Short mmCIF file of C-alpha atoms in Angstrom, two decimals:
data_model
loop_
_atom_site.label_atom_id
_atom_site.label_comp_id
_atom_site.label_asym_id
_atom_site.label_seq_id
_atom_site.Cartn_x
_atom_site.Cartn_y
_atom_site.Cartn_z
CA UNK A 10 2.96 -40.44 39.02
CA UNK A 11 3.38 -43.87 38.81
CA UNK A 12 7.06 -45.36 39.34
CA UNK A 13 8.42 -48.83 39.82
CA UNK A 14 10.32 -49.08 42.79
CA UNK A 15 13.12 -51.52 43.12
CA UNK A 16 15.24 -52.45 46.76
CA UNK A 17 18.07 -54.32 47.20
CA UNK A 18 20.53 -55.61 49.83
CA UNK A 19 20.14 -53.95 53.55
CA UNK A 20 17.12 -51.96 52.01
CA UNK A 21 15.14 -55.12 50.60
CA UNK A 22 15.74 -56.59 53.56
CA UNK A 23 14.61 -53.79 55.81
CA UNK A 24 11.67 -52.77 53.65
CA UNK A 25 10.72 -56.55 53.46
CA UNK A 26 9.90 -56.78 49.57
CA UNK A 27 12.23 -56.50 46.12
CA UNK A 28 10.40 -54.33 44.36
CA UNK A 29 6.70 -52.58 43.95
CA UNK A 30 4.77 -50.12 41.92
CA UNK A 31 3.92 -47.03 43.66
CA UNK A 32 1.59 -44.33 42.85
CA UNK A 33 4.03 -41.05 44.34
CA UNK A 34 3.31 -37.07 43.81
CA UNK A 35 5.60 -35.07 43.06
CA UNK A 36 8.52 -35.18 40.31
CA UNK A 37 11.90 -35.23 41.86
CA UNK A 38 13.97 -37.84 43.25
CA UNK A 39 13.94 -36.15 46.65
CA UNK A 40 10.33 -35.90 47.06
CA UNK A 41 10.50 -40.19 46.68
CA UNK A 42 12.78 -40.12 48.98
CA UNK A 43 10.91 -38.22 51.16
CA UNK A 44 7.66 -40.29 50.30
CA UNK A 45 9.55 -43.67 51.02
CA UNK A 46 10.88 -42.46 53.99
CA UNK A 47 7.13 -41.56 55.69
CA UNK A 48 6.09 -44.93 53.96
CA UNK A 49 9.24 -47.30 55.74
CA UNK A 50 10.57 -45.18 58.70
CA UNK A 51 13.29 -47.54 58.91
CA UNK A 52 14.89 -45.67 55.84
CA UNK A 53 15.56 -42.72 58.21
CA UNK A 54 18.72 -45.04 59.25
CA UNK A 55 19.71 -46.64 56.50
CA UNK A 56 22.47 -45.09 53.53
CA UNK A 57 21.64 -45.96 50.20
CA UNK A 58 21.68 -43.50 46.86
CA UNK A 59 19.55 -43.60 44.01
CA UNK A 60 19.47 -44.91 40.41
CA UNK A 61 16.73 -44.09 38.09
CA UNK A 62 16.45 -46.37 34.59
CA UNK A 63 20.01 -47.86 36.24
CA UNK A 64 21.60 -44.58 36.57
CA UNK A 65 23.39 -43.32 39.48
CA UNK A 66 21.31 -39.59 39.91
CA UNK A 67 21.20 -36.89 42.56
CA UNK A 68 17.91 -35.50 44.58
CA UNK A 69 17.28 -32.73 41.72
CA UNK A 70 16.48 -35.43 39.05
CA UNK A 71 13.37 -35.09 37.86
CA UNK A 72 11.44 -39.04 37.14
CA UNK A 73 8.24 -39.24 34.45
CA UNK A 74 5.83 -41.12 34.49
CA UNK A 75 6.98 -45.48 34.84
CA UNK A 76 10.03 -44.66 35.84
CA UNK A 77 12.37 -47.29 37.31
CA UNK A 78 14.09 -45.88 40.23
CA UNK A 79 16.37 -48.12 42.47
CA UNK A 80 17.42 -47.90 46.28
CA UNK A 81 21.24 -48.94 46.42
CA UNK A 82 22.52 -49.39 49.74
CA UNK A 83 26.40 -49.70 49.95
CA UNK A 84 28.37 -51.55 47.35
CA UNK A 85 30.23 -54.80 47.78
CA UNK A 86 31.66 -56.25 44.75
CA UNK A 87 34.85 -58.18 44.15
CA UNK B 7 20.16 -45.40 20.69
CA UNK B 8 22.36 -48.00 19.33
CA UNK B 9 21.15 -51.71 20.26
CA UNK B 10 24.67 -52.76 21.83
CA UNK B 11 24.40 -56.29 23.18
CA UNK B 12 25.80 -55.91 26.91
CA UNK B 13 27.50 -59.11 28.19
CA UNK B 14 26.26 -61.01 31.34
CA UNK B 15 29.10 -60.37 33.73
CA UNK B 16 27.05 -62.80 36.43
CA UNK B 17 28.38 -66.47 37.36
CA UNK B 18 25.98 -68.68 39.71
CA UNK B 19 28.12 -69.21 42.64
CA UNK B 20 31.86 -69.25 42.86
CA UNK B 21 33.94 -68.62 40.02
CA UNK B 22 36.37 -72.50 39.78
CA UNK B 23 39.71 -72.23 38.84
CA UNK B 24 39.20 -74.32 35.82
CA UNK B 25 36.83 -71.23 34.52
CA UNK B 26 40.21 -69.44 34.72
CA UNK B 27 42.25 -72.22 33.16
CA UNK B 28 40.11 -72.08 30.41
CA UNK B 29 39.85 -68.52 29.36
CA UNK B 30 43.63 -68.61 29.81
CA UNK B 31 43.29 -71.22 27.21
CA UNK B 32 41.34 -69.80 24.72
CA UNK B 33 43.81 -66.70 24.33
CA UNK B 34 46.94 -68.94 22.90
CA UNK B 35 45.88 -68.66 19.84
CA UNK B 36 46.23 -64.80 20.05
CA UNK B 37 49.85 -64.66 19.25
CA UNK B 38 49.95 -60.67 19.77
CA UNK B 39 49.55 -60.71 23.38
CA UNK B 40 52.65 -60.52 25.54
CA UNK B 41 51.31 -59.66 28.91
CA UNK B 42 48.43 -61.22 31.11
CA UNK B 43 47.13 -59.88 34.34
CA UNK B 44 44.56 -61.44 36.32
CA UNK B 45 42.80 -60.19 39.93
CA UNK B 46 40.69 -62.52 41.90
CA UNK B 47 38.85 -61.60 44.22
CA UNK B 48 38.49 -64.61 47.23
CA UNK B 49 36.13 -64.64 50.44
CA UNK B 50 37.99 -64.20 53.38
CA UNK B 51 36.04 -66.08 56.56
CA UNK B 52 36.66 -62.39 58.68
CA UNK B 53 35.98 -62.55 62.07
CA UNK B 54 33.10 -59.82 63.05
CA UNK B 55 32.39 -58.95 66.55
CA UNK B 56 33.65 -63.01 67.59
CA UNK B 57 31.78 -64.39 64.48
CA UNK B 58 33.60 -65.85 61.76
CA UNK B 59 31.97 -65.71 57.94
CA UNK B 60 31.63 -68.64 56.13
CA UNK B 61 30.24 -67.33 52.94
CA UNK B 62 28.69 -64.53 51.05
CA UNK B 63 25.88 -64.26 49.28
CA UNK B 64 25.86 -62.11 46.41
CA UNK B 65 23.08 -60.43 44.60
CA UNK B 66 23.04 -57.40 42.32
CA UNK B 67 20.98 -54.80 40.68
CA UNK B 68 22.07 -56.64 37.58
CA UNK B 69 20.93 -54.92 34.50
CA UNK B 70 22.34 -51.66 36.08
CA UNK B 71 25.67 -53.91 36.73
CA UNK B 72 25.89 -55.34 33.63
CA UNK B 73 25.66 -51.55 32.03
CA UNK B 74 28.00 -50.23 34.32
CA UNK B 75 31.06 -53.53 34.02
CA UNK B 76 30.26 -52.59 30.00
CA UNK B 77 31.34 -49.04 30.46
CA UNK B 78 34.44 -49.93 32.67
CA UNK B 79 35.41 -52.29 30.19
CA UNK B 80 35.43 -49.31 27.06
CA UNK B 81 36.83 -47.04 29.31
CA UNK B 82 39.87 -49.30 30.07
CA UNK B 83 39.86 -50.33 26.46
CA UNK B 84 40.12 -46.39 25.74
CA UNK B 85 42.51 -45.77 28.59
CA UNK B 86 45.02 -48.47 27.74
CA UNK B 87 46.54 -50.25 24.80
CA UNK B 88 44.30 -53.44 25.49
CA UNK B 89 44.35 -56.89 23.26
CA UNK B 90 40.93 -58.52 25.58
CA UNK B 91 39.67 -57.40 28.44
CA UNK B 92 37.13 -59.84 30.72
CA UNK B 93 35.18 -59.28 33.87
CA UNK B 94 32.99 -61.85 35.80
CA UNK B 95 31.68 -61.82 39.21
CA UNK B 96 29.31 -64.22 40.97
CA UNK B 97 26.08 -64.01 42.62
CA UNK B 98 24.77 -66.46 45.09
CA UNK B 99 26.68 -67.89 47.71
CA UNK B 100 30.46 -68.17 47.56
CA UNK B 101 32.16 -70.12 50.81
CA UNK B 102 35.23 -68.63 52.57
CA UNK B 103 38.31 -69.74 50.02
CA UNK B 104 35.98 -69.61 46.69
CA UNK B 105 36.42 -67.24 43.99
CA UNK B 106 33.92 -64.28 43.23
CA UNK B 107 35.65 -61.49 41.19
CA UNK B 108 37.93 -62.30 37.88
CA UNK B 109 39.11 -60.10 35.71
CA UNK B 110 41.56 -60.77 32.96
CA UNK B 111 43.22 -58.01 30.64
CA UNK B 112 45.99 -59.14 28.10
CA UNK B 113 48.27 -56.48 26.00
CA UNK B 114 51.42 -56.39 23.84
CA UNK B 115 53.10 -55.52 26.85
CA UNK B 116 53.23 -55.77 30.71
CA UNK B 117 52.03 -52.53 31.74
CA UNK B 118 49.19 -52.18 29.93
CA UNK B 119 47.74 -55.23 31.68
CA UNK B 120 48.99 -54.26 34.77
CA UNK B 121 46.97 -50.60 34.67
CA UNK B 122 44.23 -51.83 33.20
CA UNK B 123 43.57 -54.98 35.39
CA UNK B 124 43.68 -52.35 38.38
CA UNK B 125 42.17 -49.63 36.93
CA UNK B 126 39.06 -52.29 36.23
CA UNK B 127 39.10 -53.84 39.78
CA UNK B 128 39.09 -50.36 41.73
CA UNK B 129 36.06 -49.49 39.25
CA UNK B 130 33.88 -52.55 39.80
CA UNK B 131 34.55 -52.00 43.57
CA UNK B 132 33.65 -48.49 43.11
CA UNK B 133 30.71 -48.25 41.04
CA UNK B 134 28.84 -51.80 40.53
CA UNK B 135 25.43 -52.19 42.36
CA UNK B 136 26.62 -55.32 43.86
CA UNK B 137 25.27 -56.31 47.35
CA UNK B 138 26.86 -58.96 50.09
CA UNK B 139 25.60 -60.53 52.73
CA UNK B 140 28.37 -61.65 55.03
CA UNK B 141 26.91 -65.10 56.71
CA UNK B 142 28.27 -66.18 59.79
CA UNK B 143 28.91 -69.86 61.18
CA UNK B 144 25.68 -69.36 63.55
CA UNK B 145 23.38 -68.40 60.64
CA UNK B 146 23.42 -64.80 61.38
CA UNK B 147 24.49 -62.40 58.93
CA UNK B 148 25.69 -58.77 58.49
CA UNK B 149 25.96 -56.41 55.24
CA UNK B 150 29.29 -56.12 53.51
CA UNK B 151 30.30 -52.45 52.81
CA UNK B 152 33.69 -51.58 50.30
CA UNK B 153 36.27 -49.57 51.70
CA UNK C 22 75.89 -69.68 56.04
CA UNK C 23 72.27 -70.92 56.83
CA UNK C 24 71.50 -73.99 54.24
CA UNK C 25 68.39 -72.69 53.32
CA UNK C 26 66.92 -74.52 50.35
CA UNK C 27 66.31 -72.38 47.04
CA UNK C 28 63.24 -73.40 45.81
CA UNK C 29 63.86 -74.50 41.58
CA UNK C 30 61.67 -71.80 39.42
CA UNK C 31 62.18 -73.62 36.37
CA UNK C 32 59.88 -75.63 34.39
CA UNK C 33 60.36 -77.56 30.72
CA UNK C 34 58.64 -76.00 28.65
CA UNK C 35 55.08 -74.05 28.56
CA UNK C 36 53.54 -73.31 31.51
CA UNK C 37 50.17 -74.96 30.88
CA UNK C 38 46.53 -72.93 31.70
CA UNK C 39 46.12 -76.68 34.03
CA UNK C 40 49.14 -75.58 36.60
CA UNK C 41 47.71 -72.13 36.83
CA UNK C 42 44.31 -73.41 37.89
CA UNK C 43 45.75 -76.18 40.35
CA UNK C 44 47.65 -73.09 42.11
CA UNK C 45 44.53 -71.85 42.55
CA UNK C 46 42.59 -74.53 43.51
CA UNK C 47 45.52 -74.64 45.88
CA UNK C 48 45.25 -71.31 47.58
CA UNK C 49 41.42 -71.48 48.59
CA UNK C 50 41.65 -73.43 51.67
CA UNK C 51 43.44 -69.96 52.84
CA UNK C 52 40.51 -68.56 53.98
CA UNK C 53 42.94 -65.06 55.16
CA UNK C 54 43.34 -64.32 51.47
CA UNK C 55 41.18 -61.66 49.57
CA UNK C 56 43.07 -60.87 46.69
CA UNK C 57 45.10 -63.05 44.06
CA UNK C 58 47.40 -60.91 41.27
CA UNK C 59 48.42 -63.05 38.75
CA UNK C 60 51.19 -62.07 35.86
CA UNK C 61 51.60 -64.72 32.48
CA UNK C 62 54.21 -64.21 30.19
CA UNK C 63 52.96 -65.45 26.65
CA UNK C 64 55.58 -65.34 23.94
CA UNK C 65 54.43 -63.00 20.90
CA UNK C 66 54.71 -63.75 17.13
CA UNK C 67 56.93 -60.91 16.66
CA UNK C 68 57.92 -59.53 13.38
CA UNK C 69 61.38 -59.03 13.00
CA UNK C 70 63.46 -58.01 9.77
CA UNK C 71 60.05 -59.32 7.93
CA UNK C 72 60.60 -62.78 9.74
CA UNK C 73 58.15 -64.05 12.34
CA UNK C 74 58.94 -65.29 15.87
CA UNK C 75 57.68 -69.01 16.10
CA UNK C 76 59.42 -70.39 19.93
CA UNK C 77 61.61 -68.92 22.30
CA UNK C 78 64.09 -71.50 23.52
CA UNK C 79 64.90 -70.49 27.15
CA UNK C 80 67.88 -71.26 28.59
CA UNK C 81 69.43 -70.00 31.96
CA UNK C 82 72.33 -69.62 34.49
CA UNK C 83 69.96 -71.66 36.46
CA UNK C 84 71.52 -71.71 40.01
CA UNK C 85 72.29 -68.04 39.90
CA UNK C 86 68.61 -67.32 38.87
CA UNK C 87 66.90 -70.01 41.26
CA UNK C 88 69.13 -67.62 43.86
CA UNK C 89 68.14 -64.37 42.22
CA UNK C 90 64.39 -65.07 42.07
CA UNK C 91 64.58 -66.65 46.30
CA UNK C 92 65.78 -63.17 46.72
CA UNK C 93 62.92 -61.17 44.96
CA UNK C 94 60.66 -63.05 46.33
CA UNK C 95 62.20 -62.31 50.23
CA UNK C 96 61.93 -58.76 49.22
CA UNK C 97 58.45 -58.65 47.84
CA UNK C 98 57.74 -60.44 51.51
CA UNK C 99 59.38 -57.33 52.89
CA UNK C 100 57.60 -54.38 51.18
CA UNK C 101 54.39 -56.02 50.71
CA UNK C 102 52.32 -58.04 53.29
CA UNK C 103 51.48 -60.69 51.45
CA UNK C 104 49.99 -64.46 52.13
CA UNK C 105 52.06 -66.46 49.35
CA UNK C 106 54.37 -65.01 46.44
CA UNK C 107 54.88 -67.93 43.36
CA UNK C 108 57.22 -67.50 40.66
CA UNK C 109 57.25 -70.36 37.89
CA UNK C 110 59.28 -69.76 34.36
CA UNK C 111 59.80 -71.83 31.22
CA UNK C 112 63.47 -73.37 30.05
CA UNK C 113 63.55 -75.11 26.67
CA UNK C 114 61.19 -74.33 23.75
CA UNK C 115 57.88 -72.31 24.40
CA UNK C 116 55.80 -71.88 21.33
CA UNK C 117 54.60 -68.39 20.48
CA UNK C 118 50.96 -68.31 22.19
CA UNK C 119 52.13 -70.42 25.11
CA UNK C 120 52.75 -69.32 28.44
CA UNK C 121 56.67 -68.76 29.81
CA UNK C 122 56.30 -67.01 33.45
CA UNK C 123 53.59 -67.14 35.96
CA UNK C 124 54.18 -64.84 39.04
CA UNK C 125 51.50 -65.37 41.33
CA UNK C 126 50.63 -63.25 44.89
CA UNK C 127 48.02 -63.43 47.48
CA UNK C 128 47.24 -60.96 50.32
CA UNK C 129 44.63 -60.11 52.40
CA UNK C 130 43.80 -56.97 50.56
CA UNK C 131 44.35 -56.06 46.69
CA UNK C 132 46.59 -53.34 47.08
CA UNK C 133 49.41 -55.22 48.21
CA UNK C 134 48.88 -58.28 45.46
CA UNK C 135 49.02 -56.26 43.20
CA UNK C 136 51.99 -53.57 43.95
CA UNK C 137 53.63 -57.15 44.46
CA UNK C 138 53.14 -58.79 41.13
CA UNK C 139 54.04 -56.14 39.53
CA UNK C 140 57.31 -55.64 41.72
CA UNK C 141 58.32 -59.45 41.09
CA UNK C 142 57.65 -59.30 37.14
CA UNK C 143 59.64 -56.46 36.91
CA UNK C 144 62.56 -57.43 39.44
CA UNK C 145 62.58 -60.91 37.06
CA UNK C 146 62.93 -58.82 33.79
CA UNK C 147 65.92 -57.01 35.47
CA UNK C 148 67.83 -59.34 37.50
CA UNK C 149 67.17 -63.01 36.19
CA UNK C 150 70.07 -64.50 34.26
CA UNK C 151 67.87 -65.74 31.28
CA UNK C 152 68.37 -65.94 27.90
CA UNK C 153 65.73 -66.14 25.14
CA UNK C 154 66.70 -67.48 21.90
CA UNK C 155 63.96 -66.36 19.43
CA UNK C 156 63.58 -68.96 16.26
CA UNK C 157 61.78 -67.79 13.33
CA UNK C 158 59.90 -69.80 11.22
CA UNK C 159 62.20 -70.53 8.93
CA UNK C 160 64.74 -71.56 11.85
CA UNK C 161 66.98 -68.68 11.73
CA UNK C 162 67.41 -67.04 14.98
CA UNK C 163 67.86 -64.00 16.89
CA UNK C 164 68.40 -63.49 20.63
CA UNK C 165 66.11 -61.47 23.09
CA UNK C 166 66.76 -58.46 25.13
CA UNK C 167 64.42 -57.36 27.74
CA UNK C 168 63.49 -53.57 27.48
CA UNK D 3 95.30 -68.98 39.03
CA UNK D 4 93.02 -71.44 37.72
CA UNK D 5 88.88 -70.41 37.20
CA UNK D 6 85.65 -71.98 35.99
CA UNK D 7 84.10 -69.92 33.07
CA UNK D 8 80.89 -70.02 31.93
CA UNK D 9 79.15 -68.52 29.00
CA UNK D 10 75.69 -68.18 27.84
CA UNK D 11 73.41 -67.55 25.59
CA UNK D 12 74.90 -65.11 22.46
CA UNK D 13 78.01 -65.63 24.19
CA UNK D 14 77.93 -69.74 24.17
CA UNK D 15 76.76 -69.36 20.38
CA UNK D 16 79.57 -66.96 19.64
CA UNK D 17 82.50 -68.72 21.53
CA UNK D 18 81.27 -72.02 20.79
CA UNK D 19 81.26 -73.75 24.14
CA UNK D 20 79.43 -73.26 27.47
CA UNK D 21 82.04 -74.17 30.07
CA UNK D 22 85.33 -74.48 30.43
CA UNK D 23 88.60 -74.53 32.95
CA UNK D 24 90.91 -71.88 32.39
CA UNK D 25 94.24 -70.78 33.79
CA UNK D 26 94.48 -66.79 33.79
CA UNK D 27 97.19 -64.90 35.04
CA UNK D 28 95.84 -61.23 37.19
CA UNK D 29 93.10 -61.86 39.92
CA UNK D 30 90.58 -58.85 38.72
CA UNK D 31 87.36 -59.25 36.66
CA UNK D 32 88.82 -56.41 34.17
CA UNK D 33 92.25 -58.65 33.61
CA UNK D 34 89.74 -62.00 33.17
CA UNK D 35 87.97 -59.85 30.61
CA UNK D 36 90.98 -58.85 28.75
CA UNK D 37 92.37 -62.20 28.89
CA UNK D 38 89.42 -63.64 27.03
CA UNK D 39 89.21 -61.10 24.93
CA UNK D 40 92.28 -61.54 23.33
CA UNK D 41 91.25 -65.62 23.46
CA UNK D 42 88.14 -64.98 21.76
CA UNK D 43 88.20 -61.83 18.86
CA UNK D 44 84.11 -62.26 18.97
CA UNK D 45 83.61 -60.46 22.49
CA UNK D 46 84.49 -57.86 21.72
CA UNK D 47 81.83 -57.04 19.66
CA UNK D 48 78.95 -58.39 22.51
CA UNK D 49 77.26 -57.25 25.35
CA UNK D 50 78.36 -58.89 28.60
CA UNK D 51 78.15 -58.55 32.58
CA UNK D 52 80.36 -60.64 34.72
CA UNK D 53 78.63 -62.83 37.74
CA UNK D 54 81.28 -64.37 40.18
CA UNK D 55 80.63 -67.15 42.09
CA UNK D 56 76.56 -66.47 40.87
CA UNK D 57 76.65 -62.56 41.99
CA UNK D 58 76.88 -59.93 39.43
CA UNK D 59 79.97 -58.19 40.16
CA UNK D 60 81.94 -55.15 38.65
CA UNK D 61 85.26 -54.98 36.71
CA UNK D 62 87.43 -54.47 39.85
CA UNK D 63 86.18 -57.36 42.38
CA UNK D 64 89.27 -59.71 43.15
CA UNK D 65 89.25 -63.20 42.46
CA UNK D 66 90.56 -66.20 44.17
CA UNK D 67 91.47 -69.85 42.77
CA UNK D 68 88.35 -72.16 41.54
CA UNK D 69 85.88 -69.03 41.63
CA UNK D 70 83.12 -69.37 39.23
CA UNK D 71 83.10 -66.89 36.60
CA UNK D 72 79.90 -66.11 34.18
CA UNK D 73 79.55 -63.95 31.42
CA UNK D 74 75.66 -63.23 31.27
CA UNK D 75 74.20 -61.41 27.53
CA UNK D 76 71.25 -59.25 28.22
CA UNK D 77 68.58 -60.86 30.24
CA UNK D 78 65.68 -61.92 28.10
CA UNK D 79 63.48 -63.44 31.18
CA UNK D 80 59.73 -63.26 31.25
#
């Protein structure tokens, strides 16, 4: 399945890029996570949840096909 | 799905105080509201580990921020008996003593604004995909987590 | 008795949107402040009998307040650790949009500016010997109380 | 013994004057309060604290010669 995968703060910086399109099997947000984490073993120590279409979601939701799914390290706003 | 514009919460850089002066301004001609209460949010130049930070530099997941200051906004316009409510934040780099968070309710009356203005602030701090990263006088930098 | 001077809280007329941003502008080479709380008092058109509200004309038992609000703001320096506490309010006529107080606090963190602001606004509502004289439009009058 | 007085707002409009020297016999807020009572019919129909010397105070705090006596409407600050 074919997702667009989006990093930001700590994780962009860690992973080295913003964003990329990734071709990922599986359909749930914890098999991506699991995917990422073989593909950037720095993830293993990083803390970040995940959005998908700019949603907050948990590991049991499912993603189709283009999906936009974000890593989203700690917030720092105000 | 309903095609609601959502407002661009995002300011390049620090937020000046004549922004502020302004939207002050602009609500004397609504001769309903009673009660204005405004947070701002400042950079503090914290010492970390010996280092002291001299700005922050602020970048967001900003369509998912912009969706998510939208729904805090009509959820504090549901929760409290609210004339305006306004939210901007900046992204970029804001120096130690510059402005990056303003938010501005106004109501009949005092409490309202007071609730809501707090209510709003713990929410952005809370739930807004906003990153910071804290650079020090030597160049270096660390990640900025809320408490 | 120490001589300590009692800072005057009074100024003629409408506080303008201009002195709220110089306050600012004063405040950020604090670099130790995070948080700002600001509280403006805008008087309301009010309808009252059928009449509307057009100015308040302040007046005051000015060195009894200037000595009332010293004290609040000692106090709000004792429950709350805060960086700066401001308190500015209107004598004379303030037209109905315009501005009348301004309480203004700063702390490190937002918790404390805001328990703060909102302790000073409503200490001033309580304690300050002021008087409001409301003038409708057709320059009958009625006088204020504070709820 | 001989006080300062001083009235404000609803009070000034009602009693026509904001200040004034007055010679009162008793030395107790409650005997000022009768004594301008009888003085001026109107008060008794308003809504009045007493400061002394720029300090709220209650009916039975003692006076002395020249103190500064205010009767204060409801507050209207803010």
């Amino acid at each position: 399945m074919k997702l667009a995968v989006k990093y930001f703060g700590m994780i962009a910086e860690a992973i080295g890029k913003q964003e990329e399109q990734l071709e990922i099997t599986g359909n749930s947000v914890l098999e991506v996570d699991v995917f990422l984490k073989n593909k950037y073993a720095k993830l293993e120590f990083l803390n970040y949840k995940f959005a998908v279409n700019q949603v907050l979601v948990d590991g049991i939701k499912r993603l189709k096909e283009n999906d936009e799914i974000a890593l989203l390290p700690p917030f720092a706003g105000g | 799905m309903s095609e609601k514009k959502i407002k661009n919460v995002f300011v390049e850089g620090a937020i000046t105080p004549l922004k502020i002066a302004d939207a002050i301004a602009h609500h004397q001609i609504k001769t309903n509201i009673g009660a204005h209460d405004i947070f701002l949010g400042q950079v503090r130049a914290d010492e970390i580990n010996g280092k002291i930070v001299k700005a922050i530099d602020y970048s967001a997941y900003e369509e998912m921020a912009n969706k998510v200051f939208d729904e805090i906004r009509e959820a504090a316009f549901e929760k409290y008996d609210l004339t305006c409510a306004h939210i901007y934040h900046s992204k970029g780099i804001v120096k130690a003593g510059e402005l990056c968070l303003f938010v501005f309710t106004s109501s009949k009356h005092r409490a309202m604004a007071f609730d809501a203005t707090r209510y709003i602030t713990e929410e952005i701090k809370a739930k807004a995909p906003i990153f910071g990263k804290e650079i020090f006088e030597d160049e270096t930098h660390t990640w900025k987590v809320n408490k």
